[in-house]
């Protein structure tokens, strides 16, 4: 064999021993025997590590990192010894072992929180680059985006490779979105790991090995961020640090928080109007109806079917008059058809992804053979946005990005397709995982430009780290089963632990048909999901709330109404999510060291916002053993109090979903409405739960529509604090210039064992006693059959009403 040719066979090549190093701003550049490595403090709790082979230049390109993210200056100290170099900055110490080169991350007390395997560390196998990490005793792994399985992913392995996975199973992988970020939890500390590389990646959390976890990408450089949480800041601090890197979720329009009804497909236009009118006739709240691919002419995006939807502007106006908005689906495939405007301009202006011979790639999707826009080119994103004028002219304000993994029949697009990558140039192997994200970006930027001061709603199936900047995410083509219902809850919770706060699932299941009981339970859970949409497939039974019989209709109406009654609480949670905190919060966010929350089925439980505990249970169960975390908890329906930190046996019925409120909480509610644009009665209902715990809360108001970027001061924020031990509720005067919608407060005092005296700013006010029902009883439609359940209530609940000037601080003692 000619020795100059070498061998095609590869063995593991690690960094090797230290050769030299040079201190750089906020870090260190190291030359090892086989590669270079650069370690930089991004801020006092975040460290970036990059490594490449000899001759490779530093690659700064990233779609995941927010271009508006700012680095914070860190004073870095360096202490060198023959066996190690230690960098200290902020709350983190980075110890670099030199023989061979490997990295350890320590907290300020010197405890090792995360460590390379000392023999392997960063290594190469052919083009694949990996980092091997020592498994800490009891270490748990959370998040990683849209991943199935349990909350704690220890002992499992996952692949990040965006995939159209129709009818996926409860343990299927990969799915539609890839977010290579996870949170590690163990007794020594809590940290985050974000792999900033969009090639296909593998995350092995100790599957088939008890020595190390390892994280690999098929190509490109090793580029990761270590995010320090410590034991004090914990998971919340890690999430906020990750959001600071990859960007914040914009506040969506309030109507996008309401109930949304979808089907593949509603057509013609008369059917949309019939569905909308039925919602209003049955007094079931609804804010959104969807148009799937049948609204298009021959399934061609940027077109309207001439017979089904001859006047889309008139349809949208009629629906808006009923308080309902239209959201339309958009697929990336552009049909190869001369005379089709999007095809003609796309070809003429060079907007389609190319093969190496310069010809546009062709794949087959809904409209037939199609070309695919290269959304990694800024000119193509602008072109896509300009095409959307056909929708904005029809009054459309909501957009649904589908088939954007991208999907084509056969599911195996060739890796040699070329993409612009903002002028850097690369192949489909690097572009695949960011394709859907960049389509969502093009849609969001186009919609924002066309709608001006109005906030668009943008939904996507595919995405990558940072997708929260552009769109909400739903979990794709699920199936109608109990297992899928609970798997969807865990997927949404996992997305919440990965920076995607606005996420949800198809209620009732997209594939197959729900039983009435399953649909009822799923609807109850959906009311406590950030994204609240029912969706079903073509050639299946209807899946509107009235399609499963009168009892299910009553149950669905109850919980949809409850969602709208909770809108003040929910809207404040969404505003808080712009800092990185999820809306559906895994219990690991607050109790990461409690081993019980990781046990199945307890790992399904989550907080909705900061105060309401949701216990997902199957529809057919009559008894369930549940775990309540530390603290004291009230049954949301009847105020029965439970001590936390223990298991509780609950009787179940299909009429109610197990819900609890923590001691000390203040839950803001309003009167029922049929859509978010309808006026409530002007009374803010504050439900205060007694106990020794103290809790803070916020009320955030704006018009729910205006683009917050151009109306920064047109909001009203009132912060409050409930001192449970002293029985004092304080609400600060408002920030912002928005006048607010509430003129009165009706205060409800839960969990008291005495008849209270209430002082409002030092003045005694009258206390009444009302009956409180979270949901209404299900009607007894058949007089010969017992009702579904007993709809528990609170009798003689102390309450009082007083006028409220939001400008001024108030104090309430009871």
PDB file of N, CA and C in Angstrom, residues 631-684:
ATOM      1  N   UNK A 631     -44.320  21.083  51.023  1.00  0.00           N
ATOM      2  CA  UNK A 631     -45.182  22.230  51.234  1.00  0.00           C
ATOM      3  C   UNK A 631     -46.570  21.769  51.639  1.00  0.00           C
ATOM      4  N   UNK A 632     -47.509  22.690  51.601  1.00  0.00           N
ATOM      5  CA  UNK A 632     -48.899  22.349  51.867  1.00  0.00           C
ATOM      6  C   UNK A 632     -49.703  22.680  50.613  1.00  0.00           C
ATOM      7  N   UNK A 633     -50.673  21.809  50.308  1.00  0.00           N
ATOM      8  CA  UNK A 633     -51.430  21.916  49.071  1.00  0.00           C
ATOM      9  C   UNK A 633     -52.924  21.864  49.350  1.00  0.00           C
ATOM     10  N   UNK A 634     -53.678  22.662  48.591  1.00  0.00           N
ATOM     11  CA  UNK A 634     -55.135  22.660  48.662  1.00  0.00           C
ATOM     12  C   UNK A 634     -55.707  22.047  47.393  1.00  0.00           C
ATOM     13  N   UNK A 635     -56.699  21.177  47.567  1.00  0.00           N
ATOM     14  CA  UNK A 635     -57.457  20.717  46.418  1.00  0.00           C
ATOM     15  C   UNK A 635     -58.130  21.945  45.791  1.00  0.00           C
ATOM     16  N   UNK A 636     -57.917  22.162  44.510  1.00  0.00           N
ATOM     17  CA  UNK A 636     -58.419  23.360  43.837  1.00  0.00           C
ATOM     18  C   UNK A 636     -59.945  23.407  43.814  1.00  0.00           C
ATOM     19  N   UNK A 637     -60.583  22.249  43.955  1.00  0.00           N
ATOM     20  CA  UNK A 637     -62.039  22.193  43.838  1.00  0.00           C
ATOM     21  C   UNK A 637     -62.752  22.438  45.163  1.00  0.00           C
ATOM     22  N   UNK A 638     -62.205  21.904  46.257  1.00  0.00           N
ATOM     23  CA  UNK A 638     -62.963  21.957  47.515  1.00  0.00           C
ATOM     24  C   UNK A 638     -62.158  22.424  48.717  1.00  0.00           C
ATOM     25  N   UNK A 639     -60.900  22.868  48.500  1.00  0.00           N
ATOM     26  CA  UNK A 639     -60.052  23.434  49.556  1.00  0.00           C
ATOM     27  C   UNK A 639     -59.612  22.420  50.613  1.00  0.00           C
ATOM     28  N   UNK A 640     -59.783  21.129  50.363  1.00  0.00           N
ATOM     29  CA  UNK A 640     -59.241  20.140  51.300  1.00  0.00           C
ATOM     30  C   UNK A 640     -57.722  20.269  51.289  1.00  0.00           C
ATOM     31  N   UNK A 641     -57.124  20.371  52.480  1.00  0.00           N
ATOM     32  CA  UNK A 641     -55.688  20.618  52.592  1.00  0.00           C
ATOM     33  C   UNK A 641     -54.918  19.315  52.752  1.00  0.00           C
ATOM     34  N   UNK A 642     -53.731  19.273  52.136  1.00  0.00           N
ATOM     35  CA  UNK A 642     -52.856  18.108  52.209  1.00  0.00           C
ATOM     36  C   UNK A 642     -51.448  18.573  52.533  1.00  0.00           C
ATOM     37  N   UNK A 643     -50.774  17.827  53.390  1.00  0.00           N
ATOM     38  CA  UNK A 643     -49.355  18.070  53.612  1.00  0.00           C
ATOM     39  C   UNK A 643     -48.568  17.435  52.467  1.00  0.00           C
ATOM     40  N   UNK A 644     -47.563  18.173  51.971  1.00  0.00           N
ATOM     41  CA  UNK A 644     -46.752  17.679  50.881  1.00  0.00           C
ATOM     42  C   UNK A 644     -45.618  16.793  51.349  1.00  0.00           C
ATOM     43  N   UNK A 645     -44.807  16.363  50.383  1.00  0.00           N
ATOM     44  CA  UNK A 645     -43.709  15.457  50.678  1.00  0.00           C
ATOM     45  C   UNK A 645     -44.172  14.041  50.933  1.00  0.00           C
ATOM     46  N   UNK A 646     -45.353  13.686  50.431  1.00  0.00           N
ATOM     47  CA  UNK A 646     -45.874  12.345  50.662  1.00  0.00           C
ATOM     48  C   UNK A 646     -46.823  11.945  49.534  1.00  0.00           C
ATOM     49  N   UNK A 647     -47.105  10.659  49.502  1.00  0.00           N
ATOM     50  CA  UNK A 647     -48.047  10.108  48.531  1.00  0.00           C
ATOM     51  C   UNK A 647     -49.467  10.192  49.081  1.00  0.00           C
ATOM     52  N   UNK A 648     -50.408  10.410  48.171  1.00  0.00           N
ATOM     53  CA  UNK A 648     -51.817  10.543  48.535  1.00  0.00           C
ATOM     54  C   UNK A 648     -52.634   9.681  47.584  1.00  0.00           C
ATOM     55  N   UNK A 649     -53.609   8.971  48.122  1.00  0.00           N
ATOM     56  CA  UNK A 649     -54.510   8.171  47.293  1.00  0.00           C
ATOM     57  C   UNK A 649     -55.742   8.999  46.977  1.00  0.00           C
ATOM     58  N   UNK A 650     -56.022   9.173  45.682  1.00  0.00           N
ATOM     59  CA  UNK A 650     -57.142   9.990  45.237  1.00  0.00           C
ATOM     60  C   UNK A 650     -58.195   9.138  44.546  1.00  0.00           C
ATOM     61  N   UNK A 651     -59.461   9.431  44.835  1.00  0.00           N
ATOM     62  CA  UNK A 651     -60.543   8.900  44.030  1.00  0.00           C
ATOM     63  C   UNK A 651     -60.685   9.766  42.791  1.00  0.00           C
ATOM     64  N   UNK A 652     -60.909   9.113  41.644  1.00  0.00           N
ATOM     65  CA  UNK A 652     -60.970   9.829  40.378  1.00  0.00           C
ATOM     66  C   UNK A 652     -62.338   9.678  39.739  1.00  0.00           C
ATOM     67  N   UNK A 653     -62.732  10.686  38.997  1.00  0.00           N
ATOM     68  CA  UNK A 653     -63.837  10.551  38.054  1.00  0.00           C
ATOM     69  C   UNK A 653     -63.554  11.443  36.865  1.00  0.00           C
ATOM     70  N   UNK A 654     -64.276  11.197  35.783  1.00  0.00           N
ATOM     71  CA  UNK A 654     -63.957  11.886  34.547  1.00  0.00           C
ATOM     72  C   UNK A 654     -64.386  13.340  34.571  1.00  0.00           C
ATOM     73  N   UNK A 655     -65.145  13.735  35.578  1.00  0.00           N
ATOM     74  CA  UNK A 655     -65.632  15.115  35.632  1.00  0.00           C
ATOM     75  C   UNK A 655     -64.531  16.108  35.964  1.00  0.00           C
ATOM     76  N   UNK A 656     -63.501  15.678  36.687  1.00  0.00           N
ATOM     77  CA  UNK A 656     -62.478  16.645  37.095  1.00  0.00           C
ATOM     78  C   UNK A 656     -61.083  16.043  36.998  1.00  0.00           C
ATOM     79  N   UNK A 657     -60.165  16.886  36.645  1.00  0.00           N
ATOM     80  CA  UNK A 657     -58.746  16.563  36.615  1.00  0.00           C
ATOM     81  C   UNK A 657     -58.148  16.922  37.964  1.00  0.00           C
ATOM     82  N   UNK A 658     -57.324  16.067  38.566  1.00  0.00           N
ATOM     83  CA  UNK A 658     -56.720  16.437  39.851  1.00  0.00           C
ATOM     84  C   UNK A 658     -55.866  17.706  39.746  1.00  0.00           C
ATOM     85  N   UNK A 659     -56.255  18.714  40.513  1.00  0.00           N
ATOM     86  CA  UNK A 659     -55.577  20.011  40.524  1.00  0.00           C
ATOM     87  C   UNK A 659     -55.401  20.459  41.970  1.00  0.00           C
ATOM     88  N   UNK A 660     -54.238  21.027  42.273  1.00  0.00           N
ATOM     89  CA  UNK A 660     -53.942  21.512  43.615  1.00  0.00           C
ATOM     90  C   UNK A 660     -53.317  22.899  43.521  1.00  0.00           C
ATOM     91  N   UNK A 661     -53.485  23.667  44.583  1.00  0.00           N
ATOM     92  CA  UNK A 661     -52.887  24.998  44.681  1.00  0.00           C
ATOM     93  C   UNK A 661     -52.020  25.034  45.935  1.00  0.00           C
ATOM     94  N   UNK A 662     -50.856  25.615  45.811  1.00  0.00           N
ATOM     95  CA  UNK A 662     -49.949  25.613  46.952  1.00  0.00           C
ATOM     96  C   UNK A 662     -50.361  26.647  48.002  1.00  0.00           C
ATOM     97  N   UNK A 663     -50.060  26.321  49.240  1.00  0.00           N
ATOM     98  CA  UNK A 663     -50.307  27.226  50.357  1.00  0.00           C
ATOM     99  C   UNK A 663     -49.601  28.560  50.113  1.00  0.00           C
ATOM    100  N   UNK A 664     -50.289  29.644  50.421  1.00  0.00           N
ATOM    101  CA  UNK A 664     -49.727  30.979  50.251  1.00  0.00           C
ATOM    102  C   UNK A 664     -49.962  31.588  48.888  1.00  0.00           C
ATOM    103  N   UNK A 665     -50.437  30.791  47.925  1.00  0.00           N
ATOM    104  CA  UNK A 665     -50.587  31.266  46.554  1.00  0.00           C
ATOM    105  C   UNK A 665     -51.685  32.312  46.441  1.00  0.00           C
ATOM    106  N   UNK A 666     -51.545  33.146  45.440  1.00  0.00           N
ATOM    107  CA  UNK A 666     -52.593  34.086  45.040  1.00  0.00           C
ATOM    108  C   UNK A 666     -52.878  33.810  43.568  1.00  0.00           C
ATOM    109  N   UNK A 667     -54.106  33.375  43.271  1.00  0.00           N
ATOM    110  CA  UNK A 667     -54.501  33.034  41.908  1.00  0.00           C
ATOM    111  C   UNK A 667     -55.438  34.120  41.389  1.00  0.00           C
ATOM    112  N   UNK A 668     -55.050  34.778  40.297  1.00  0.00           N
ATOM    113  CA  UNK A 668     -55.861  35.840  39.690  1.00  0.00           C
ATOM    114  C   UNK A 668     -56.784  35.243  38.641  1.00  0.00           C
ATOM    115  N   UNK A 669     -58.074  35.567  38.754  1.00  0.00           N
ATOM    116  CA  UNK A 669     -59.073  35.065  37.825  1.00  0.00           C
ATOM    117  C   UNK A 669     -59.980  36.211  37.382  1.00  0.00           C
ATOM    118  N   UNK A 670     -60.857  35.927  36.424  1.00  0.00           N
ATOM    119  CA  UNK A 670     -61.801  36.922  35.927  1.00  0.00           C
ATOM    120  C   UNK A 670     -63.128  36.235  35.639  1.00  0.00           C
ATOM    121  N   UNK A 671     -64.122  37.013  35.252  1.00  0.00           N
ATOM    122  CA  UNK A 671     -65.421  36.446  34.886  1.00  0.00           C
ATOM    123  C   UNK A 671     -65.306  35.710  33.559  1.00  0.00           C
ATOM    124  N   UNK A 672     -66.213  34.749  33.297  1.00  0.00           N
ATOM    125  CA  UNK A 672     -66.143  33.983  32.038  1.00  0.00           C
ATOM    126  C   UNK A 672     -66.365  34.871  30.818  1.00  0.00           C
ATOM    127  N   UNK A 673     -65.661  34.555  29.735  1.00  0.00           N
ATOM    128  CA  UNK A 673     -65.859  35.202  28.436  1.00  0.00           C
ATOM    129  C   UNK A 673     -65.841  34.119  27.370  1.00  0.00           C
ATOM    130  N   UNK A 674     -66.308  34.436  26.182  1.00  0.00           N
ATOM    131  CA  UNK A 674     -66.327  33.450  25.099  1.00  0.00           C
ATOM    132  C   UNK A 674     -65.128  33.582  24.167  1.00  0.00           C
ATOM    133  N   UNK A 675     -64.375  34.663  24.286  1.00  0.00           N
ATOM    134  CA  UNK A 675     -63.099  34.801  23.576  1.00  0.00           C
ATOM    135  C   UNK A 675     -62.307  35.897  24.260  1.00  0.00           C
ATOM    136  N   UNK A 676     -61.021  35.947  23.996  1.00  0.00           N
ATOM    137  CA  UNK A 676     -60.147  36.849  24.752  1.00  0.00           C
ATOM    138  C   UNK A 676     -60.428  38.312  24.462  1.00  0.00           C
ATOM    139  N   UNK A 677     -61.059  38.609  23.322  1.00  0.00           N
ATOM    140  CA  UNK A 677     -61.378  39.994  23.005  1.00  0.00           C
ATOM    141  C   UNK A 677     -62.675  40.485  23.612  1.00  0.00           C
ATOM    142  N   UNK A 678     -63.429  39.598  24.240  1.00  0.00           N
ATOM    143  CA  UNK A 678     -64.695  39.984  24.856  1.00  0.00           C
ATOM    144  C   UNK A 678     -64.444  40.607  26.229  1.00  0.00           C
ATOM    145  N   UNK A 679     -65.190  41.643  26.547  1.00  0.00           N
ATOM    146  CA  UNK A 679     -64.990  42.329  27.825  1.00  0.00           C
ATOM    147  C   UNK A 679     -65.497  41.464  28.982  1.00  0.00           C
ATOM    148  N   UNK A 680     -64.688  41.394  30.048  1.00  0.00           N
ATOM    149  CA  UNK A 680     -65.136  40.752  31.277  1.00  0.00           C
ATOM    150  C   UNK A 680     -65.878  41.794  32.118  1.00  0.00           C
ATOM    151  N   UNK A 681     -66.220  41.420  33.345  1.00  0.00           N
ATOM    152  CA  UNK A 681     -67.060  42.326  34.152  1.00  0.00           C
ATOM    153  C   UNK A 681     -66.277  43.389  34.915  1.00  0.00           C
ATOM    154  N   UNK A 682     -64.965  43.468  34.711  1.00  0.00           N
ATOM    155  CA  UNK A 682     -64.159  44.506  35.352  1.00  0.00           C
ATOM    156  C   UNK A 682     -63.715  44.193  36.763  1.00  0.00           C
ATOM    157  N   UNK A 683     -64.028  42.978  37.247  1.00  0.00           N
ATOM    158  CA  UNK A 683     -63.641  42.591  38.601  1.00  0.00           C
ATOM    159  C   UNK A 683     -62.511  41.575  38.549  1.00  0.00           C
ATOM    160  N   UNK A 684     -61.408  41.902  39.203  1.00  0.00           N
ATOM    161  CA  UNK A 684     -60.302  40.967  39.340  1.00  0.00           C
ATOM    162  C   UNK A 684     -60.567  40.093  40.560  1.00  0.00           C
TER     163      UNK A 684
END
